[in-house]
XYZ file of C-alpha atoms in Angstrom:
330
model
C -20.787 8.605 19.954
C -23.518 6.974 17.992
C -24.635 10.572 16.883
C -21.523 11.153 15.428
C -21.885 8.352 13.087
C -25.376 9.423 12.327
C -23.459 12.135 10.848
C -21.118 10.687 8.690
C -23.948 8.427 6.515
C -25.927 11.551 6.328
C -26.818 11.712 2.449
C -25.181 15.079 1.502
C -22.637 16.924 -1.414
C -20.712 18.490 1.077
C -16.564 17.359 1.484
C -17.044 14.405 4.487
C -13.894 15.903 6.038
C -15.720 19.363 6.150
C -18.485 17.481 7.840
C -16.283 15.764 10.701
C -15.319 17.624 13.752
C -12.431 15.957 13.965
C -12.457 15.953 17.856
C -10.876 13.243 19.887
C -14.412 11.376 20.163
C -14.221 11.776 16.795
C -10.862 10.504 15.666
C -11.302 7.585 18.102
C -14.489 6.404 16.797
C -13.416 6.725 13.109
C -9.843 4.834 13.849
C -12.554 1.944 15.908
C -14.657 1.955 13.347
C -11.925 1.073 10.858
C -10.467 -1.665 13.256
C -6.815 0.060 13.441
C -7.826 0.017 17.519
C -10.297 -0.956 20.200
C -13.570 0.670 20.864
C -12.028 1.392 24.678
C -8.942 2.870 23.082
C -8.119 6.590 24.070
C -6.063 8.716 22.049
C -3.411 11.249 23.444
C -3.108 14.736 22.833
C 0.094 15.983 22.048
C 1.744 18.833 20.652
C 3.553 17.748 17.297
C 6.630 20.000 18.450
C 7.274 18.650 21.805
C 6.397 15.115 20.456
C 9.377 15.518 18.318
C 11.669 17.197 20.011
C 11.387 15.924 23.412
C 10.454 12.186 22.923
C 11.847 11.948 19.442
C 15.181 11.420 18.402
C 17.755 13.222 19.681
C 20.135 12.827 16.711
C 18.353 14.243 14.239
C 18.887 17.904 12.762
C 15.393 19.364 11.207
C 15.869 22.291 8.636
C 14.589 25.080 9.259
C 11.543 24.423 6.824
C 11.239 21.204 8.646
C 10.943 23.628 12.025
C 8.743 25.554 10.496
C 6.489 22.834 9.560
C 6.546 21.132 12.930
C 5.629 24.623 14.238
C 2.683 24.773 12.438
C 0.967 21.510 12.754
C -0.415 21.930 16.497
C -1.781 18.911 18.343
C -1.437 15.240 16.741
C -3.390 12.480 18.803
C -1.508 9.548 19.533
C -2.691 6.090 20.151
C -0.785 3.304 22.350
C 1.646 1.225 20.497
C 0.975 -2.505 19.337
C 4.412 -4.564 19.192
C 4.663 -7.121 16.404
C 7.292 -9.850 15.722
C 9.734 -10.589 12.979
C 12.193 -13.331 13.371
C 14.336 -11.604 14.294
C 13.404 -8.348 16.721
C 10.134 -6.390 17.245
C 8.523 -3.878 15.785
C 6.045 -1.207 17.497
C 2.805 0.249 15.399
C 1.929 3.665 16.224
C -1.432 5.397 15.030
C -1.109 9.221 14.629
C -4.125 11.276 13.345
C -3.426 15.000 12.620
C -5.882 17.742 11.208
C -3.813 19.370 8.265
C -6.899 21.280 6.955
C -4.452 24.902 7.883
C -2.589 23.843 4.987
C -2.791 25.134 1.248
C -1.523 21.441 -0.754
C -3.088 18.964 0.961
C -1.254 15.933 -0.427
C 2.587 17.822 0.268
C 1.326 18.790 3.571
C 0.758 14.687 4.083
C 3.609 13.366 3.077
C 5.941 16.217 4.576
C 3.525 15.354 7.894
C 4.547 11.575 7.252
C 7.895 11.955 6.890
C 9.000 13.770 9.400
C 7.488 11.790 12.414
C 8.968 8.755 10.451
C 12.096 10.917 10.875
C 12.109 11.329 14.412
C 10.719 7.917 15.450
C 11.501 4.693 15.021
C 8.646 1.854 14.116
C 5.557 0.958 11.869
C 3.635 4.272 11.556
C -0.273 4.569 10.444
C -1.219 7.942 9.797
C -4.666 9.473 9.715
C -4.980 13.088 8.195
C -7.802 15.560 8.051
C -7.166 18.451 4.890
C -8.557 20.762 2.687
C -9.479 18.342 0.070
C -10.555 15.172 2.001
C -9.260 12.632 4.682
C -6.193 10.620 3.934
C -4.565 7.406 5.458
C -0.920 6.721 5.035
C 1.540 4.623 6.889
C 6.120 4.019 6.805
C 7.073 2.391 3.653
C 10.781 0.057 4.359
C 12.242 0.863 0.811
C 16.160 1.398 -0.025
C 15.244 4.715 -0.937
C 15.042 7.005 1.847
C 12.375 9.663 -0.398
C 9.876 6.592 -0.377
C 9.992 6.050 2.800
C 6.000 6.457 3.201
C 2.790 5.881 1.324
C -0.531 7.899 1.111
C -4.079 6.704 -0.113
C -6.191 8.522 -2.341
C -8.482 11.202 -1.292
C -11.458 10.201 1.113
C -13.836 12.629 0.209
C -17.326 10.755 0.495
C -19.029 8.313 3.124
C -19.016 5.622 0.457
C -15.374 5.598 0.075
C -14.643 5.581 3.941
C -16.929 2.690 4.036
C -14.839 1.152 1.585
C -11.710 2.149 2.675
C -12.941 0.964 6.171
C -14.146 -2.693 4.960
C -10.251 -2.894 3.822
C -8.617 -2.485 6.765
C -11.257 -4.423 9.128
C -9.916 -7.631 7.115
C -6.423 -6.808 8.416
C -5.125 -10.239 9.492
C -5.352 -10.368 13.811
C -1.606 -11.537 14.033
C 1.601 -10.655 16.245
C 3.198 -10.813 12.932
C 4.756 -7.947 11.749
C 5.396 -9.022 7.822
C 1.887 -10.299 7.004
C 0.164 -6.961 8.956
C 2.685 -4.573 7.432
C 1.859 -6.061 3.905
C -1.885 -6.098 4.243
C -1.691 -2.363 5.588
C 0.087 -1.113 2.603
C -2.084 -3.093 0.194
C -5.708 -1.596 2.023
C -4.032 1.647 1.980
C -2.813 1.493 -2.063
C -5.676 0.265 -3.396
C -7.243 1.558 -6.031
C -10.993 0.565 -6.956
C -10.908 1.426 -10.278
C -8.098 -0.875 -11.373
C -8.556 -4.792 -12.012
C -6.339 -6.275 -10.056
C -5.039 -8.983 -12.329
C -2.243 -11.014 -13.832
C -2.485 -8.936 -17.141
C -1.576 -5.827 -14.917
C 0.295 -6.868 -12.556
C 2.514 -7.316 -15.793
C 1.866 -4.396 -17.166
C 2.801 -2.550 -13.558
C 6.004 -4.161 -14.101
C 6.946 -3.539 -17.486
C 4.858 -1.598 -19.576
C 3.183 -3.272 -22.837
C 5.183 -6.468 -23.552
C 5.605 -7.094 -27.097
C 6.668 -10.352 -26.638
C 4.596 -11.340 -24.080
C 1.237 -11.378 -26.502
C 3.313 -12.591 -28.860
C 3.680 -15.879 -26.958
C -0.179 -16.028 -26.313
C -0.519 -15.627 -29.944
C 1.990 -19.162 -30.242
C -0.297 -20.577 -27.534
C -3.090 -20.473 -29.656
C -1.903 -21.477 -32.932
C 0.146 -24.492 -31.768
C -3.040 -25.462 -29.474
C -5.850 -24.121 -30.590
C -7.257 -22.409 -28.267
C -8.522 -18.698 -28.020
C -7.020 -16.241 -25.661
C -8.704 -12.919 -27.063
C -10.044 -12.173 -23.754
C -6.593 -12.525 -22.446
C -4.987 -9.853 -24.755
C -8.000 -7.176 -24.564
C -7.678 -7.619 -20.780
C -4.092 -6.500 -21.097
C -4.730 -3.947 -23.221
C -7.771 -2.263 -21.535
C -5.742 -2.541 -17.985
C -3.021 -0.388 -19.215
C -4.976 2.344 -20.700
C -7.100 2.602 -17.407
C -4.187 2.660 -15.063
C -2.676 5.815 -17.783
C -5.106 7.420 -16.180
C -5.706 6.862 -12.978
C -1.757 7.242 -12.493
C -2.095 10.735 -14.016
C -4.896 11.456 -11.031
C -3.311 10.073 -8.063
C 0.709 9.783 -9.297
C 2.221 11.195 -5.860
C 6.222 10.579 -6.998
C 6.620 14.177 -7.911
C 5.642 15.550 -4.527
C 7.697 13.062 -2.412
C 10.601 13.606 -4.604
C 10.247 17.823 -3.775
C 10.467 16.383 -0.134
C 13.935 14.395 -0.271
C 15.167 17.140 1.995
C 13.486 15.479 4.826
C 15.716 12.636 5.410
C 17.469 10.963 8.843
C 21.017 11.566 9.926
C 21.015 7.607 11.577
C 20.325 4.143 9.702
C 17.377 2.381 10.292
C 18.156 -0.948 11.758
C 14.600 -1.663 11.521
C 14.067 -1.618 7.548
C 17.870 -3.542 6.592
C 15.774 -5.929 9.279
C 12.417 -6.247 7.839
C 14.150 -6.065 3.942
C 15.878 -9.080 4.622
C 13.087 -11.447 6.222
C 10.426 -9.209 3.351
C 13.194 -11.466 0.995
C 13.587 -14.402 2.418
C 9.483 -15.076 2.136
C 9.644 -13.573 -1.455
C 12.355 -16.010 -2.237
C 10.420 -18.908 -0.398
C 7.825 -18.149 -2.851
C 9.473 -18.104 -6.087
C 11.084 -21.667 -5.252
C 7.463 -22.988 -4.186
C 6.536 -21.344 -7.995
C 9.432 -22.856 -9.371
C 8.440 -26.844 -8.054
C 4.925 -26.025 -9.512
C 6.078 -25.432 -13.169
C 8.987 -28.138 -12.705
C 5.953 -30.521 -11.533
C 3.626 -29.496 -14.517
C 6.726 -29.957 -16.869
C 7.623 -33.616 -15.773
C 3.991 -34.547 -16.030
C 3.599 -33.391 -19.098
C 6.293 -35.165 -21.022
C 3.987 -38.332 -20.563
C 2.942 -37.566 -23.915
C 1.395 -34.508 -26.590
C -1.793 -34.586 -25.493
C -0.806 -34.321 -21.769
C 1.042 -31.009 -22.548
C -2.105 -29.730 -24.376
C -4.191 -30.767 -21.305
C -2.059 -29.327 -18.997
C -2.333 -25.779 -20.414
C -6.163 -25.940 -21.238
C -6.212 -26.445 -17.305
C -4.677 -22.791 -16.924
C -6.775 -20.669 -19.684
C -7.475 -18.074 -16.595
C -3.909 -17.812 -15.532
C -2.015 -17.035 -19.451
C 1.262 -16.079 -17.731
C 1.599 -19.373 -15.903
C 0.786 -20.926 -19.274
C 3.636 -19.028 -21.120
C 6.103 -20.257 -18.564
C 5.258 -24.036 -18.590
C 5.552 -23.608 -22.598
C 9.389 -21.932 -21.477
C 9.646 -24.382 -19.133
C 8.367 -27.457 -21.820
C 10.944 -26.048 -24.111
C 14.052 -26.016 -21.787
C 14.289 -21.678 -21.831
C-alpha cells in the first residue's frame, strides 16, 4: 500500500485522478488516509443497481433517466456504517466512493450520483467520486429544500489540494455526536482556500454590500476616534474575491436541473436533526445576547467606560456596531 502513496506525491502535471487506479486498495487507503475510516477498514463491492433496488427503499419510484443513470454507474464500494447520536434518535454515516470518470459533466454526474443514493437510503452520506476532471468529496445536506439536499467540494485535481483537503477532515471532532460531526463535515467539505473566512464576509455572504453597515463604522470612528480603514477595505476586498470564486465553483444551477430526483416519503431524519440544528443555534444567540447585555450594563458606569469597552473589540467591528445598538436602546 505504501507504493501507492509513493504515487500520489509523485511531482507531476498530470490530473491526480488520472494518476489513481482507483482500486479497492486504493479507495481504502485514500478514505484512511483522510481519517473518514480505519486503516483495517475494508470496503464492499457492490453493484450501484442492486444496491438500490434491492437494499434500498422500496417506496421509491426512479424515472426512467434516474434508471438509466443507476444503470450506468457499475460498482460503488461501500464502507460499514458509524451510528451517531442526537437527542433524540440515531443517525448512521455511510461512506460510498464511486468512479464517475464514464461520464461527460463531471460535476452533474456528482450530484445526480449524490442524490439518488440519498434517495434510496436513509442516513448521513459521505461520498467520494473519481471523474473526468478531478476527485470530488460530497456528503447529505438536511435543508427544507429537497433540490439541496447534498453538497459537493471543489475539484481535487493536484496532490497539494488532497493534502489539504485531507488535513481538513483528519481534524474531524472523534465524537458519537451526530450535530458537531455533521457540521464539521460540511464545513471541511465547503471550504474554500481562497476566501478569508471572516466577520466582514460572513456579512457579506449574508447580505451583499451593506450600506448601512459601513456607515455605522464610519459613526464609530467619528464619535470615538478611532480608525477602522482596515475594517472597511477588508469588506470590500472579501466581496470582490468571493464574485469570483462563486462564478468558478457556483454549483446551484446544476442541482436545480436535478430537482427531478426527489423522494416519494418524508425524511424523519432531517425535521429531526432541523429541530435540535435550532435549538443549539438558538442556545447561541441567547449566550450572544447576555454578552452584549453584559457589555451594555458595564458600560453605563460612565463615557469613558463605553469608549473603553469598544476599543477592546477593534478586531471584531460587528460586535462593536451592536453594543453601540445595544448602548442606544435599538
Amino acid at each position: 500500500m505504501k507504493n501507492v502513496l509513493e504515487n500520489w506525491t509523485t511531482t507531476t502535471d498530470e490530473l491526480l485522478s488520472n494518476i489513481i487506479d482507483y482500486t479497492s486498495e486504493e479507495i481504502t487507503c485514500l478514505l484512511s488516509s483522510m481519517g473518514l475510516i480505519g486503516i483495517r477498514d475494508k470496503g464492499q463491492i457492490e453493484d450501484l443497481e442492486k444496491y438500490i433496488f434491492l437494499h434500498g427503499n422500496d417506496q421509491e419510484i426512479y424515472s426512467s433517466d434516474e434508471r438509466l443513470f443507476i444503470e450506468g454507474v457499475g460498482s460503488v464500494y461501500l464502507y460499514n456504517d458509524v451510528n451517531r447520536r442526537t437527542n433524540k434518535g440515531i443517525v448512521s454515516t455511510k461512506i460510498i466512493a464511486v468512479d464517475l470518470s464514464r461520464f461527460v459533466d463531471a460535476v452533474k454526474s456528482c450530484f445526480f450520483f449524490m442524490k439518488v443514493v440519498n434517495k434510496a437510503t436513509d442516513g448521513f452520506n459521505i461520498f467520494f467520486c473519481k471523474t473526468s476532471e478531478g476527485l470530488f468529496v460530497g456528503c447529505r445536506l438536511y435543508d427544507k429544500d429537497e433540490f439541496k439536499n447534498c453538497t459537493l467540494s471543489v475539484p481535487i485535481t493536484t496532490n497539494l489540494e488532497l493534502e489539504n483537503l485531507s488535513q481538513r477532515l483528519m481534524y474531524l471532532p472523534d465524537t458519537d455526536e451526530f450535530i458537531s460531526y455533521y457540521s464539521a463535515v460540511v464545513e471541511a467539505i465547503e471550504y474554500k482556500e481562497s476566501i478569508i473566512r471572516d466577520y466582514d464576509l460572513e456579512i457579506m455572504l449574508k447580505r451583499g454590500v451593506n450600506f448601512s453597515y459601513l456607515d455605522m463604522l464610519s459613526e464609530i470612528e467619528k464619535n470615538y476616534d478611532i480608525n477602522l480603514d482596515y475594517a472597511k477595505e477588508m469588506y470590500y476586498k472579501s466581496f470582490e474575491l468571493n464574485q469570483c470564486n462563486d462564478i468558478v465553483y457556483d454549483y446551484s444551477s446544476v442541482m436545480d436541473s436535478l430537482r427531478f430526483i426527489k423522494s416519494q416519503k418524508m425524511n424523519t431524519l432531517e425535521m429531526l436533526f432541523e429541530a435540535e440544528e435550532m435549538a443549539l443555534l438558538a442556545n447561541e444567540t441567547e449566550q450572544q445576547n447576555k454578552q452584549i447585555l453584559q457589555l451594555t450594563n458595564e458600560s453605563n458606569d460612565s463615557d469613558t467606560s463605553k469608549e473603553n469597552m469598544l476599543k477592546e473589540h477593534l478586531d471584531n467591528p460587528e460586535l462593536m456596531i451592536k453594543i453601540l445598538k445595544a448602548q442606544r436602546g435599538l
